[in-house]
C-alpha positions as MATLAB code, in Angstrom:
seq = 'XXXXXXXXXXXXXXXXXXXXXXXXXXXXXXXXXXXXXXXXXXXXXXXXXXXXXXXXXXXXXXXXXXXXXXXXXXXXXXXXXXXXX';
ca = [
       4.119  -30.042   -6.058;
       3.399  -27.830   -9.245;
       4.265  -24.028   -9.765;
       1.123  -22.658   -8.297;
       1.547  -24.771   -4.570;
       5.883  -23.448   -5.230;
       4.024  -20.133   -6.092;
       1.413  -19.791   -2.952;
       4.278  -21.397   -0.150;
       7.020  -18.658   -1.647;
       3.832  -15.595   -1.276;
       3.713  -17.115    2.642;
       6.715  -17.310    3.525;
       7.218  -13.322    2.093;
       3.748  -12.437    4.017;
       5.488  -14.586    7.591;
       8.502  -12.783    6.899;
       6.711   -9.416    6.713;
       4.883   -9.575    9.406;
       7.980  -10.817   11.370;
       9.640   -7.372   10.496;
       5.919   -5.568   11.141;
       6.087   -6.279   14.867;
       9.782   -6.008   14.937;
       9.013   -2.404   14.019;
       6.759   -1.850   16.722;
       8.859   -3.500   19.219;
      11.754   -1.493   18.167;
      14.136   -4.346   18.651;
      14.536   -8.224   17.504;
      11.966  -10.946   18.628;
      14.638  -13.215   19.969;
      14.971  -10.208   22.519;
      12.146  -10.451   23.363;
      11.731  -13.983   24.576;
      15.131  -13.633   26.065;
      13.932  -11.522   28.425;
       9.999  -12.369   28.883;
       7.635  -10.730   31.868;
       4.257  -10.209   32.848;
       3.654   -6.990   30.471;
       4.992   -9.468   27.289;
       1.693  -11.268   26.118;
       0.119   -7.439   25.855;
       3.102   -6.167   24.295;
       2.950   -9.336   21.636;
      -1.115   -8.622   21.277;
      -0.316   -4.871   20.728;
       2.732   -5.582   18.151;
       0.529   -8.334   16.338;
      -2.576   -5.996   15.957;
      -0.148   -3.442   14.272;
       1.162   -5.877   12.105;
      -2.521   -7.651   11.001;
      -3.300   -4.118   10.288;
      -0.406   -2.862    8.244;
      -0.420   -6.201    6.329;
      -4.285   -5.244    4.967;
      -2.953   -1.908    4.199;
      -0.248   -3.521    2.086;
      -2.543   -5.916    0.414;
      -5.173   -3.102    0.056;
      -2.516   -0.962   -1.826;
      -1.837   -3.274   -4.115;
      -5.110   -4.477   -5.096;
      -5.637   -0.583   -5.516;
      -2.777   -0.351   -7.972;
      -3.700   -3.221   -9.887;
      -7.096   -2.040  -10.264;
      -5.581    1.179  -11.547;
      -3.103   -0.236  -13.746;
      -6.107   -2.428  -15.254;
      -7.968    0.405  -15.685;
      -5.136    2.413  -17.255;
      -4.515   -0.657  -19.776;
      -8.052   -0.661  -20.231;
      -8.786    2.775  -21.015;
      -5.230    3.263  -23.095;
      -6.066    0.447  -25.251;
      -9.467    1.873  -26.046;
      -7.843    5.365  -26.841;
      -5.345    3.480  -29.054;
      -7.854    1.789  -30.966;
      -6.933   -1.524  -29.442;
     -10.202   -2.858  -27.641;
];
């Protein structure tokens, strides 16, 4: 296995992990709960917490793509002010 397949396994398990907490958040309490406990209103209550989750994760990932876009144009811009390009 080299760094990049360590690299891209440690960036899913952060994104599973995230969206594990993202529908935690909109179920207001712990998954195990909620398959302790399951009935007929849990598949639209898992569809409903997954959707929220899918959706928050592309705002995340859209942030960030924004911000490195911005530092790159920063960088990009402060280098040409400094004389550096």
């Amino acid at each position: 296995m080299t760094a990049c397949d360590r690299d891209h396994e440690d960036a899913q398990d952060c994104r599973a992990l995230l969206e594990r907490a993202l529908i935690e958040e909109y179920l207001g309490y712990p998954l195990s709960a909620l398959n302790a406990s399951p009935d007929a209103t849990t598949p639209s209550l898992m569809s409903k917490a997954c959707l929220f989750a899918a959706l928050r994760l592309e705002e995340i990932s859209a942030r960030s793509r924004w911000l490195q876009n911005l530092h790159g144009m920063v960088s990009s811009s402060g280098d040409h002010l400094m004389g550096w390009s």
